[in-house]
Amino acid sequence: MIVSLLARGGDLVERADVCVIGSGAGGAVVAAELAAAGRDVVVLEQGGHWTRAHMTQREDQMLPRLFEEAGLRQTVDGAVTLLQGRCVGGSTVHNLCYAFRTPDPILAMWSREHGLPGLTPEALRPSFERVERQLKVKPIREDEVNAWNRLLRAGTERLGWSGFVTRHNREGCVRAGYCILGCSYGAKQSMLETYVPRADRAGARIYADARAERIEAEGGRVRRVLGHAVDATGAARGSLEVQARAVVLAAGAVASPDLLLRSGLEGSSGHTGRNLHLHPAVMALGLFEQEIHAYRGIPQSWYVDEFIDLARDPHAGYVLMPIAGFPVMTATQLPGFGRDHAALMRSYARSGGVLVLLHDRSGGSVEPGDSLGRPRIHYALEAEDGRQLAQGLVRCAEVLFAAGAREVVVPYLDDPLRLAPGDDLGAIEARGVRAGEIPIASTHPQSTCRMGGDPRRSVVGPFGEHHQVRGLFVADMSVFPTSLGAPPQITTAALADRTARHLLARWGELAADA
Amino acid sequence: MSAAGRAGSLRTTRRGFLHLAGASVAFAGLANLRALPVAADAATDGRFFSAADGQRFSRIAERMVASDDLRAPAWGETRALDAVDALCARLDPELTAPLPTLLRLVEWSPFLFELRLARFSSLDAAGRDAHLRGWMQSRFRWRRQAFLALRNLALLGYYSQEQTWAAIGYRGPLLGGAGSAA
């Protein structure tokens, strides 16, 4: 059963074995695994339930349906825009399907530095395999690589850099290219098409437009979740209460710590809502002679890993990725206004972007805001990370020129840098990357309820259970002990699979304790 | 357009609004204006903008999207204002509340910031552009952020309009009619 709590009307009172908050890469996996094992599961999802039939390929309709704050969510200083999902299926509905396992050196570092010796590649392999089977992960075929990715690949190879065609979670992809606005064809194997229906078939009761606002515990034991039905503006309608023996918080690295803090369940570590990493990304745009129509076809299949070596340094590096936007997304990324801006927009069909995505050391925090659903997000880009991003922009320009670009635009907000082949790219490093001077985006907020063996330095234990509240688990990107340094979808789902199995193994104990 | 037709159209756009994948500083700047007195004239018919605020926004937006390309429609030839209105009406009111104040501030800013006996709407096109450039390049971060908020709203409204796509070479959605709504 998947139902909008708004459409249902009235108040909701439920009892369940497990209440799962959030239905993205973590929550959907937990809900499906627990329901399939016979547990009585209720899922609360703040966003709406939009099926493939609702995916219209139009920015004006899809951005408010699929994204937190219609895509306008930002850090308090306005320097970073965060694109997070707000719908049944979460961010997996709009992501671009990169399917990477957790890098081995990251697992080794988490084991070594965060007291997680059980998180080995071998221990996680069954979870990776189960998740990848459900999501139908497979390599992108060469003939599926679109024109823009082929151009970027050619540039990469001319420079002798390391890059590869990635694995994705797609099945029967028609290569329309509208992945970021939700797949109209059911081909993207998001949670909406995989684990959510599986949870539904197994009997989970999934409520959309249902915002969890407080988790209550008594005697160190989780008891219930309280909240409201909410409309698109965040206005509360009917109330909800779910009494449960276990609660799995999977609302993402912004909402999960916000809810713990609002509930007074931050624990004693002082780390709830801290250690925010964003994988901050900046972009350079290449303008070509020929039309590319970069927005058509699979948006991201090529991946440049020349500038990240996690085995050498698991704390630093960056990757380059192709990016293409639809008109609104592109227009808002470009600098200036009026005729100058319009002139750039006239190159839309002949342009393609390259993102620098940083494995960041910089830290931030999340704290409750003035209104529910709008936490205050702080992030301070450290100088060294700014230098890394600037170096990455130089690499973007190099690869764009190697791919044949006749001009590269670095979109500094007040005075964009426009470079021709042969220009001194040192101009980019001279300008640098500083907050507020160039658009910075994040699609991967993480680490705000970090996992660890030491309750003094972490929020949840090795299987996602809160160190101080029995029966309360966290299963989303907020549990990553550090920045992941790779696209996070598979890691999130695999850790959630592991948490679900641990919860099932401990069910007798949890039920008896309730 | 009939009231019924207009309502239907609004219903379609009201579901939506727009975005800014990665876009820059949009409403954050507005938050800095909350301390200013708000004296908005009331909007009607469930719209976010009052008629006067809609006109103020359009005076700004038409310069934001001005183009030399004859194929590009002018702001006023599109339903972009409706799209922006629909977006603002569906966002958290806390986020959008400072917008009417900001529009008034821009209208009076030639006097406030340059001590000129002029309102923004009384300037010619070149004057408006020069004035907006002053906001864009201001040494005050809140002014730069406010500029971006207004600019991005204008871009969101404008480039969501099908009439604007031909001029930039965007071929539009593959599903049904470009305006199809589920």
XYZ file of C-alpha atoms in Angstrom:
696
model
C 0.000 0.000 0.000
C 1.433 3.356 -1.048
C -0.852 6.208 -0.139
C -0.597 9.972 0.194
C -1.378 10.935 3.744
C -2.703 14.235 2.403
C -5.108 12.511 0.052
C -6.140 10.042 2.737
C -7.016 12.884 5.077
C -7.629 12.733 8.807
C -5.185 11.714 11.477
C -3.071 8.582 11.359
C -2.372 6.269 14.254
C -0.394 3.147 13.456
C 1.351 0.348 15.282
C 4.160 -1.492 13.590
C 7.192 -3.592 14.275
C 9.353 -1.063 12.493
C 8.817 2.531 11.385
C 11.144 3.604 8.573
C 11.546 7.351 8.025
C 12.510 8.060 4.425
C 12.237 5.953 1.287
C 15.475 6.621 -0.582
C 18.573 4.492 -1.078
C 18.652 3.565 2.612
C 15.041 3.558 3.775
C 13.585 1.649 0.844
C 16.156 -1.121 1.228
C 15.521 -1.490 4.946
C 11.756 -1.426 4.461
C 11.819 -4.068 1.742
C 14.218 -6.402 3.524
C 12.320 -6.205 6.806
C 8.889 -6.557 5.212
C 10.077 -9.479 3.109
C 11.267 -11.159 6.307
C 7.806 -10.831 7.810
C 8.158 -7.719 9.901
C 5.232 -5.299 10.004
C 6.646 -2.119 8.465
C 5.360 1.452 8.152
C 7.284 3.897 5.941
C 6.929 7.670 6.309
C 8.065 9.752 3.340
C 7.891 13.533 3.499
C 7.692 13.966 -0.268
C 5.035 12.948 -2.730
C 4.533 9.711 -4.611
C 5.297 10.422 -8.252
C 5.278 7.484 -10.605
C 6.775 7.240 -14.074
C 3.437 8.475 -15.424
C 4.039 11.778 -13.641
C 7.526 12.301 -15.076
C 6.831 14.938 -17.730
C 10.431 15.815 -18.680
C 9.695 19.446 -17.869
C 11.798 21.328 -15.371
C 8.958 23.556 -14.200
C 6.892 20.542 -13.209
C 9.491 18.039 -12.028
C 11.894 20.105 -9.955
C 9.292 20.981 -7.316
C 7.974 17.449 -7.320
C 11.282 15.678 -6.835
C 13.593 18.047 -4.944
C 13.798 19.521 -1.471
C 12.739 23.168 -1.576
C 12.163 22.834 -5.335
C 15.917 22.653 -5.845
C 16.539 25.878 -3.937
C 18.017 24.342 -0.783
C 21.205 26.115 0.166
C 23.738 26.505 2.882
C 23.088 29.402 5.247
C 25.619 31.608 3.465
C 24.067 30.833 0.096
C 27.375 29.513 -1.222
C 26.368 25.906 -1.892
C 23.166 24.625 -3.474
C 22.141 21.176 -2.277
C 20.091 18.985 -4.567
C 18.323 16.410 -2.449
C 15.373 14.227 -3.270
C 11.999 14.807 -1.659
C 9.693 12.087 -2.967
C 9.039 8.381 -2.655
C 12.342 6.865 -3.773
C 14.350 9.865 -2.540
C 17.391 11.017 -4.459
C 17.534 7.767 -6.417
C 14.627 9.117 -8.476
C 16.704 12.007 -9.839
C 20.252 10.666 -9.654
C 22.223 9.776 -12.750
C 22.745 6.077 -11.935
C 26.457 5.827 -11.212
C 26.793 2.503 -9.372
C 30.090 2.261 -7.486
C 30.915 -0.034 -4.601
C 32.615 1.563 -1.620
C 36.295 1.949 -2.543
C 38.424 -0.591 -0.641
C 40.839 2.067 0.689
C 37.896 3.974 2.147
C 36.683 0.872 3.971
C 40.210 0.289 5.240
C 40.432 3.874 6.444
C 37.037 3.660 8.160
C 38.184 0.457 9.844
C 41.494 1.943 10.924
C 40.400 5.422 11.957
C 36.782 4.935 13.021
C 36.764 1.602 14.790
C 34.870 -0.337 12.131
C 36.915 -3.489 11.562
C 33.843 -5.382 10.388
C 33.374 -3.154 7.342
C 35.614 -5.123 5.016
C 35.036 -5.653 1.294
C 34.526 -9.336 2.049
C 31.964 -8.696 4.771
C 30.052 -6.245 2.576
C 30.181 -8.361 -0.574
C 26.861 -10.149 0.035
C 25.150 -6.816 0.594
C 26.719 -5.313 -2.528
C 25.652 -8.335 -4.554
C 22.076 -8.309 -3.269
C 21.698 -4.592 -3.889
C 23.259 -4.733 -7.347
C 21.007 -7.630 -8.283
C 17.912 -5.737 -7.209
C 19.042 -2.569 -8.999
C 20.135 -4.507 -12.104
C 23.560 -2.904 -12.050
C 25.589 -3.533 -15.179
C 28.220 -1.811 -17.304
C 27.096 0.791 -19.797
C 27.566 -0.561 -23.309
C 29.800 1.394 -25.657
C 26.884 2.107 -27.964
C 25.008 3.649 -25.032
C 27.636 6.340 -24.441
C 26.172 9.622 -25.685
C 27.803 12.229 -27.893
C 28.926 14.446 -25.030
C 30.447 11.600 -23.030
C 32.218 10.350 -26.185
C 33.722 13.785 -26.761
C 34.916 14.009 -23.194
C 36.337 10.518 -23.399
C 38.253 11.466 -26.535
C 39.687 14.487 -24.750
C 40.658 12.397 -21.753
C 42.403 9.834 -23.914
C 44.282 12.528 -25.849
C 45.669 13.732 -22.554
C 46.537 10.203 -21.444
C 44.411 10.475 -18.329
C 42.723 7.594 -16.571
C 38.992 7.254 -17.104
C 36.409 4.576 -17.718
C 32.837 3.841 -18.700
C 30.956 3.134 -15.507
C 28.317 0.710 -14.291
C 24.758 1.948 -13.935
C 21.426 0.762 -12.569
C 19.343 0.863 -15.745
C 17.238 -1.719 -17.565
C 15.826 -1.074 -21.012
C 17.072 2.514 -21.091
C 15.772 4.441 -24.107
C 18.482 7.087 -23.696
C 16.110 10.027 -23.579
C 18.384 11.875 -21.178
C 15.830 13.182 -18.686
C 17.143 11.104 -15.784
C 17.547 14.101 -13.486
C 13.854 14.917 -13.898
C 12.781 11.341 -13.129
C 12.572 8.493 -15.629
C 9.389 8.483 -17.692
C 10.063 4.977 -18.954
C 10.630 2.993 -15.768
C 14.138 2.189 -16.999
C 16.078 3.829 -14.215
C 16.231 1.193 -11.518
C 15.690 3.673 -8.725
C 14.160 2.724 -5.411
C 10.843 3.810 -6.921
C 11.070 0.945 -9.422
C 12.811 -1.677 -7.254
C 12.824 -1.751 -3.476
C 9.731 0.393 -2.923
C 7.467 -1.931 -4.950
C 9.165 -4.881 -3.258
C 8.369 -3.426 0.151
C 4.829 -2.741 -1.018
C 4.348 -6.306 -2.243
C 5.665 -7.609 1.068
C 2.987 -5.669 2.931
C 4.756 -2.494 4.043
C 2.404 0.462 4.487
C 4.056 3.390 2.746
C 2.750 6.894 3.438
C 3.786 9.768 1.192
C 3.376 13.450 2.180
C 4.018 12.268 5.747
C 6.597 14.234 7.704
C 8.189 12.767 10.822
C 8.769 15.600 13.264
C 9.746 13.901 16.475
C 11.034 10.536 17.615
C 10.212 9.686 21.188
C 12.158 7.384 23.451
C 11.550 6.267 26.997
C 14.097 4.684 29.264
C 16.704 4.667 26.521
C 14.362 2.761 24.209
C 12.693 4.135 21.091
C 8.894 4.180 21.299
C 7.126 6.185 18.636
C 7.295 8.677 15.799
C 5.109 11.782 15.659
C 4.467 14.114 12.754
C 1.986 15.483 10.276
C 0.754 15.176 6.757
C 2.322 18.059 4.836
C 1.609 19.831 1.586
C 4.157 21.202 -0.853
C 4.645 24.424 1.111
C 5.359 22.439 4.260
C 2.038 23.343 5.860
C 0.899 20.696 8.350
C -2.444 18.933 7.948
C -3.540 15.849 9.859
C -1.337 14.437 12.598
C 0.416 11.099 12.578
C 1.673 8.774 15.283
C 3.425 5.487 14.687
C 4.246 3.297 17.654
C 7.035 0.919 16.794
C 9.482 -1.495 18.367
C 12.227 -0.172 16.151
C 12.676 3.028 14.188
C 14.990 3.318 11.204
C 15.884 6.895 10.369
C 16.784 7.223 6.689
C 15.847 10.782 5.829
C 19.249 11.831 4.486
C 22.232 13.633 5.923
C 20.320 16.879 6.422
C 16.951 15.716 7.716
C 18.174 12.787 9.825
C 20.366 14.791 12.216
C 17.765 17.564 12.212
C 15.173 15.094 13.459
C 17.484 13.633 16.088
C 18.332 17.114 17.361
C 14.689 18.216 17.399
C 13.841 15.052 19.315
C 16.541 15.550 21.920
C 18.126 12.283 20.828
C 21.467 13.662 19.736
C 23.285 11.478 22.249
C 26.361 12.439 24.159
C 29.035 12.424 21.481
C 28.422 15.966 20.288
C 28.725 14.697 16.721
C 25.060 14.617 15.685
C 24.690 17.108 12.867
C 28.467 17.664 12.695
C 31.118 16.471 10.225
C 28.974 17.372 7.227
C 30.710 16.569 3.967
C 29.209 17.581 0.652
C 31.352 16.343 -2.229
C 31.219 19.977 -3.396
C 31.253 20.390 -7.172
C 32.112 23.245 -9.520
C 31.737 23.307 -13.275
C 33.429 24.596 -16.406
C 31.520 24.840 -19.650
C 32.970 24.040 -23.058
C 31.605 25.708 -26.186
C 32.080 23.746 -29.412
C 31.700 24.512 -33.097
C 29.331 21.633 -33.707
C 25.990 20.896 -32.077
C 26.256 18.255 -29.349
C 22.863 18.333 -27.663
C 24.580 17.080 -24.538
C 21.232 16.731 -22.759
C 20.246 13.818 -24.998
C 21.262 10.262 -24.102
C 22.656 8.849 -20.866
C 23.974 11.971 -19.123
C 26.923 10.506 -17.237
C 28.692 7.348 -18.319
C 32.324 8.511 -18.561
C 34.265 9.049 -15.335
C 37.758 10.532 -14.991
C 39.651 9.217 -11.972
C 43.096 10.529 -12.892
C 43.194 12.909 -9.946
C 42.134 10.662 -7.102
C 44.241 7.868 -5.651
C 42.520 6.667 -2.522
C 45.090 3.945 -1.920
C 47.743 6.638 -1.624
C 45.604 9.162 0.245
C 42.102 8.123 1.311
C 41.301 11.673 2.413
C 41.841 13.702 -0.767
C 41.397 13.924 -4.503
C 38.743 14.768 -7.047
C 37.034 13.234 -10.035
C 35.792 14.800 -13.254
C 32.359 14.036 -14.652
C 30.428 15.182 -17.694
C 27.320 17.208 -16.990
C 24.522 18.605 -19.094
C 21.516 20.576 -18.014
C 18.157 21.483 -19.405
C 17.513 25.153 -20.186
C 16.604 26.364 -16.707
C 19.375 24.454 -14.999
C 21.884 25.693 -17.538
C 20.688 29.290 -17.458
C 21.003 29.543 -13.712
C 24.525 28.132 -13.811
C 25.782 30.665 -16.323
C 27.078 34.024 -15.151
C 25.856 37.506 -15.955
C 22.503 38.691 -17.223
C 20.833 40.241 -20.215
C 22.549 40.189 -23.601
C 25.791 38.632 -22.330
C 23.885 35.813 -20.684
C 21.615 35.349 -23.676
C 24.653 35.106 -25.934
C 25.972 32.248 -23.826
C 22.579 30.569 -23.885
C 22.640 30.664 -27.680
C 25.524 28.159 -27.397
C 23.306 25.791 -25.412
C 23.109 23.086 -28.079
C 26.846 23.374 -28.721
C 27.982 23.182 -25.127
C 28.832 20.592 -22.523
C 29.944 20.892 -18.923
C 32.538 19.106 -16.842
C 32.154 18.879 -13.088
C 34.921 18.683 -10.539
C 33.574 16.608 -7.662
C 35.753 16.905 -4.580
C 36.446 14.255 -1.945
C 36.276 16.960 0.694
C 38.027 17.435 3.977
C 36.031 20.573 4.727
C 33.374 20.202 7.349
C 29.971 21.612 8.068
C 26.970 21.112 10.261
C 23.199 20.820 10.296
C 20.986 22.317 12.977
C 17.239 22.796 13.274
C 15.976 25.883 11.480
C 13.109 28.238 12.172
C 10.648 26.092 10.254
C 10.280 22.339 10.021
C 11.766 20.929 6.879
C 14.284 23.741 6.460
C 17.291 22.947 8.648
C 20.152 25.394 8.779
C 23.102 24.010 6.875
C 26.576 25.403 7.458
C 29.603 24.528 5.394
C 33.015 26.145 5.355
C 35.136 25.420 2.321
C 38.697 25.108 3.599
C 41.471 26.812 1.679
C 43.097 23.554 0.607
C 39.798 22.205 -0.716
C 39.336 25.477 -2.592
C 42.759 24.999 -4.149
C 41.846 21.444 -5.133
C 38.656 22.635 -6.795
C 40.570 25.336 -8.655
C 43.105 22.771 -9.858
C 40.173 20.650 -10.922
C 38.789 23.528 -12.974
C 42.143 23.816 -14.726
C 41.878 20.107 -15.564
C 38.335 20.683 -16.819
C 39.579 23.373 -19.165
C 42.411 21.130 -20.368
C 40.112 18.250 -21.157
C 37.525 20.506 -22.776
C 40.129 21.980 -25.098
C 41.519 18.511 -25.784
C 37.983 17.495 -26.731
C 37.820 20.329 -29.227
C 36.167 23.176 -27.360
C 36.708 26.568 -28.982
C 36.046 28.347 -25.713
C 35.816 27.441 -22.022
C 33.727 29.443 -19.586
C 34.449 29.346 -15.860
C 31.301 30.849 -14.376
C 32.612 33.243 -11.735
C 29.528 35.107 -10.660
C 30.605 38.717 -11.017
C 33.124 38.367 -13.844
C 33.219 35.047 -15.695
C 36.485 33.797 -17.091
C 36.323 33.081 -20.820
C 39.284 31.174 -22.170
C 40.373 30.328 -25.700
C 42.701 27.486 -26.716
C 46.251 28.421 -25.807
C 45.278 30.849 -23.066
C 47.109 30.630 -19.767
C 44.982 28.377 -17.580
C 46.839 29.661 -14.553
C 44.239 32.409 -14.605
C 41.834 29.922 -13.050
C 44.110 29.091 -10.150
C 44.812 32.782 -9.718
C 41.095 33.395 -9.271
C 40.702 30.252 -7.138
C 37.475 28.812 -5.792
C 35.977 30.611 -2.843
C 32.495 30.392 -1.396
C 30.114 32.898 -2.910
C 32.267 33.648 -5.958
C 31.309 30.724 -8.183
C 28.340 28.339 -8.153
C 29.055 25.343 -5.938
C 26.625 22.443 -5.874
C 26.258 19.308 -3.808
C 24.238 16.206 -4.483
C 25.973 14.068 -1.848
C 25.597 15.481 1.676
C 26.883 12.896 4.132
C 28.464 12.020 7.494
C 26.255 13.956 9.931
C 25.360 10.899 12.051
C 28.590 9.125 11.536
C 29.152 5.484 12.265
C 31.973 4.348 14.505
C 33.077 2.030 17.213
C 33.651 4.736 19.804
C 30.458 6.320 21.211
C 32.466 9.407 22.117
C 33.350 10.051 18.465
C 30.326 8.738 16.593
C 26.527 8.761 16.643
C 25.728 5.192 15.611
C 27.524 1.889 15.983
C 28.873 -0.461 13.331
C 25.405 -1.652 12.304
C 23.728 1.750 12.369
C 22.163 1.526 15.829
C 22.199 4.691 17.883
C 24.797 4.445 20.625
C 22.398 5.631 23.322
C 18.875 4.731 22.126
C 18.048 1.055 21.768
C 15.956 0.191 18.749
C 16.806 3.409 16.904
C 18.838 2.918 13.739
C 20.157 5.272 11.079
C 20.468 4.004 7.512
C 21.385 6.711 5.040
C 24.423 8.668 3.886
C 24.643 10.392 7.232
C 26.322 7.288 8.677
C 29.399 7.539 6.433
C 32.289 8.188 8.823
C 33.977 10.483 6.288
C 33.511 11.763 2.783
C 33.123 8.708 0.557
C 35.094 9.922 -2.445
C 32.804 8.120 -4.909
C 29.144 8.231 -5.959
C 27.264 7.027 -2.872
C 24.164 5.168 -4.051
C 25.459 1.605 -3.739
C 27.307 2.232 -0.487
C 24.156 3.690 1.070
C 22.022 0.779 -0.069
C 24.564 -1.868 0.934
C 25.012 -0.430 4.415
C 21.214 -0.289 4.743
C 20.981 -3.924 3.663
C 23.527 -4.770 6.343
C 21.604 -2.786 8.954
C 18.363 -4.543 8.005
C 19.957 -7.965 8.387
C 21.453 -7.030 11.717
C 18.092 -5.765 12.897
C 16.439 -9.014 11.838
C 19.098 -11.067 13.567
C 18.476 -9.110 16.755
C 14.711 -9.032 16.397
C 13.972 -11.387 19.237
C 16.005 -9.272 21.607
C 14.473 -6.031 20.360
C 10.934 -7.359 20.591
C 11.457 -8.685 24.091
C 12.936 -5.382 25.183
C 10.026 -3.336 23.778
C -8.238 34.565 -21.548
C -11.238 33.363 -19.609
C -11.048 33.011 -15.875
C -11.511 29.294 -16.226
C -8.767 29.026 -18.798
C -6.474 31.127 -16.717
C -7.155 29.050 -13.640
C -6.466 25.874 -15.550
C -3.201 27.199 -16.815
C -2.237 28.345 -13.384
C -3.054 24.987 -11.970
C -0.608 23.415 -14.345
C 2.191 25.785 -13.578
C 1.403 25.927 -9.898
C 2.427 22.307 -9.597
C 5.667 23.255 -10.821
C 8.161 25.434 -10.460
C 11.551 25.543 -11.215
C 14.762 25.095 -10.116
C 18.215 25.661 -10.221
C 20.217 22.595 -10.308
C 23.197 23.803 -8.689
C 22.225 27.266 -9.292
C 23.639 29.870 -7.277
C 22.539 31.933 -4.487
C 18.880 32.344 -4.784
C 16.750 33.043 -1.804
C 19.512 33.133 0.723
C 20.023 36.790 0.038
C 16.405 37.500 0.663
C 16.750 36.162 4.132
C 19.048 39.023 4.924
C 16.288 41.487 4.209
C 13.868 40.222 6.785
C 14.526 43.082 9.126
C 13.231 45.580 6.606
C 9.626 46.687 6.940
C 7.270 44.884 4.635
C 4.396 46.856 3.219
C 3.229 44.569 0.484
C -0.032 45.337 -1.187
C -2.091 42.219 -1.052
C -2.003 39.645 -3.795
C -5.304 38.293 -5.012
C -6.725 35.147 -6.567
C -4.242 32.929 -4.741
C -1.323 34.495 -6.558
C 1.932 35.253 -4.813
C 2.582 38.613 -6.462
C 0.231 41.534 -6.147
C -0.376 43.268 -9.451
C 2.101 45.994 -8.508
C 4.765 43.540 -7.388
C 4.283 41.542 -10.565
C 4.965 44.696 -12.565
C 8.001 45.522 -10.464
C 9.377 42.039 -10.949
C 8.709 42.129 -14.678
C 10.594 45.436 -15.063
C 13.625 43.724 -13.569
C 13.161 40.384 -15.302
C 12.857 41.833 -18.794
C 16.391 43.193 -18.452
C 17.662 39.931 -16.979
C 16.603 38.016 -20.090
C 17.116 40.754 -22.693
C 18.600 39.418 -25.911
C 19.773 40.628 -29.295
C 18.330 37.502 -30.870
C 15.134 38.285 -32.726
C 14.019 34.677 -32.278
C 14.041 35.076 -28.507
C 10.698 36.310 -27.198
C 10.623 39.257 -24.843
C 9.722 38.587 -21.225
C 6.283 40.065 -21.666
C 5.494 37.831 -24.608
C 5.676 34.743 -22.426
C 3.886 33.366 -19.356
C 7.131 33.549 -17.398
C 5.658 35.763 -14.681
C 2.926 33.188 -14.082
C 5.582 30.495 -13.743
C 7.534 32.520 -11.180
C 4.341 33.361 -9.336
C 3.360 29.707 -9.235
C 6.725 28.704 -7.884
C 6.727 31.312 -5.153
C 3.187 30.383 -4.145
C 4.195 26.783 -3.526
C 7.375 27.403 -1.577
C 7.618 27.681 2.180
C 6.243 31.184 2.921
C 9.164 31.840 5.211
C 11.446 31.545 2.221
C 9.553 33.913 -0.028
C 8.226 36.496 2.434
C 11.103 38.960 1.872
C 10.606 39.041 -1.908
C 8.044 41.897 -2.019
C 10.347 43.993 0.137
C 13.256 43.296 -2.150
C 11.234 44.385 -5.172
C 10.489 47.708 -3.511
C 14.095 48.088 -2.560
C 15.223 47.625 -6.145
C 12.572 50.053 -7.341
C 13.884 52.757 -5.045
C 17.535 51.788 -5.110
C 18.667 54.447 -7.638
C 17.730 56.940 -4.964
C 18.881 54.882 -1.993
C 22.256 53.811 -3.363
C 23.088 56.468 -5.937
C 21.193 59.474 -4.609
C 19.517 59.905 -7.981
C 16.023 61.296 -8.120
C 14.783 58.317 -10.072
C 13.081 54.997 -9.618
C 14.316 51.859 -11.314
C 11.232 51.667 -13.484
C 11.796 55.227 -14.714
C 15.267 54.453 -16.086
C 15.800 53.586 -19.729
C 17.058 50.117 -20.683
C 20.720 51.078 -20.506
C 20.165 52.718 -17.154
C 18.414 49.675 -15.769
C 21.208 47.426 -16.996
C 23.840 49.647 -15.435
C 21.912 49.707 -12.202
C 21.475 45.933 -12.110
C 25.182 45.573 -12.815
C 25.766 47.635 -9.717
C 23.804 45.080 -7.710
C 25.643 42.175 -9.354
C 29.071 43.612 -8.606
C 28.290 45.237 -5.288
C 30.888 44.962 -2.556
C 28.048 43.928 -0.244
C 27.362 40.207 -0.354
C 23.682 40.611 0.459
C 23.197 42.785 -2.616
C 24.984 40.277 -4.836
C 22.855 37.498 -3.358
C 19.672 39.473 -3.836
C 20.651 40.138 -7.445
C 21.140 36.416 -8.005
C 17.828 35.608 -6.373
C 16.001 37.921 -8.761
C 18.085 36.900 -11.752
C 17.557 33.206 -11.182
C 13.838 33.612 -10.649
C 13.650 35.481 -13.936
C 15.696 32.802 -15.724
C 13.596 30.056 -14.215
C 10.409 31.637 -15.382
C 11.704 32.525 -18.819
C 13.506 29.352 -19.844
C 10.662 27.131 -18.697
C 8.611 28.676 -21.502
C 8.485 26.668 -24.694
C 8.702 29.795 -26.868
C 12.223 30.409 -25.610
C 13.626 27.027 -26.589
C 14.055 27.473 -30.337
C 16.428 30.392 -29.902
C 18.830 28.290 -27.848
C 18.502 25.083 -29.844
C 16.748 23.033 -27.192
C 14.559 20.456 -28.853
C 12.211 19.983 -25.918
C 10.800 16.972 -24.103
C 10.392 13.709 -25.965
C 7.111 12.835 -24.331
C 3.871 13.770 -26.067
C 3.297 17.482 -26.438
C 5.969 19.558 -24.815
C 3.394 20.939 -22.465
C 1.909 17.608 -21.472
C 1.268 17.302 -17.792
C 0.576 14.102 -16.002
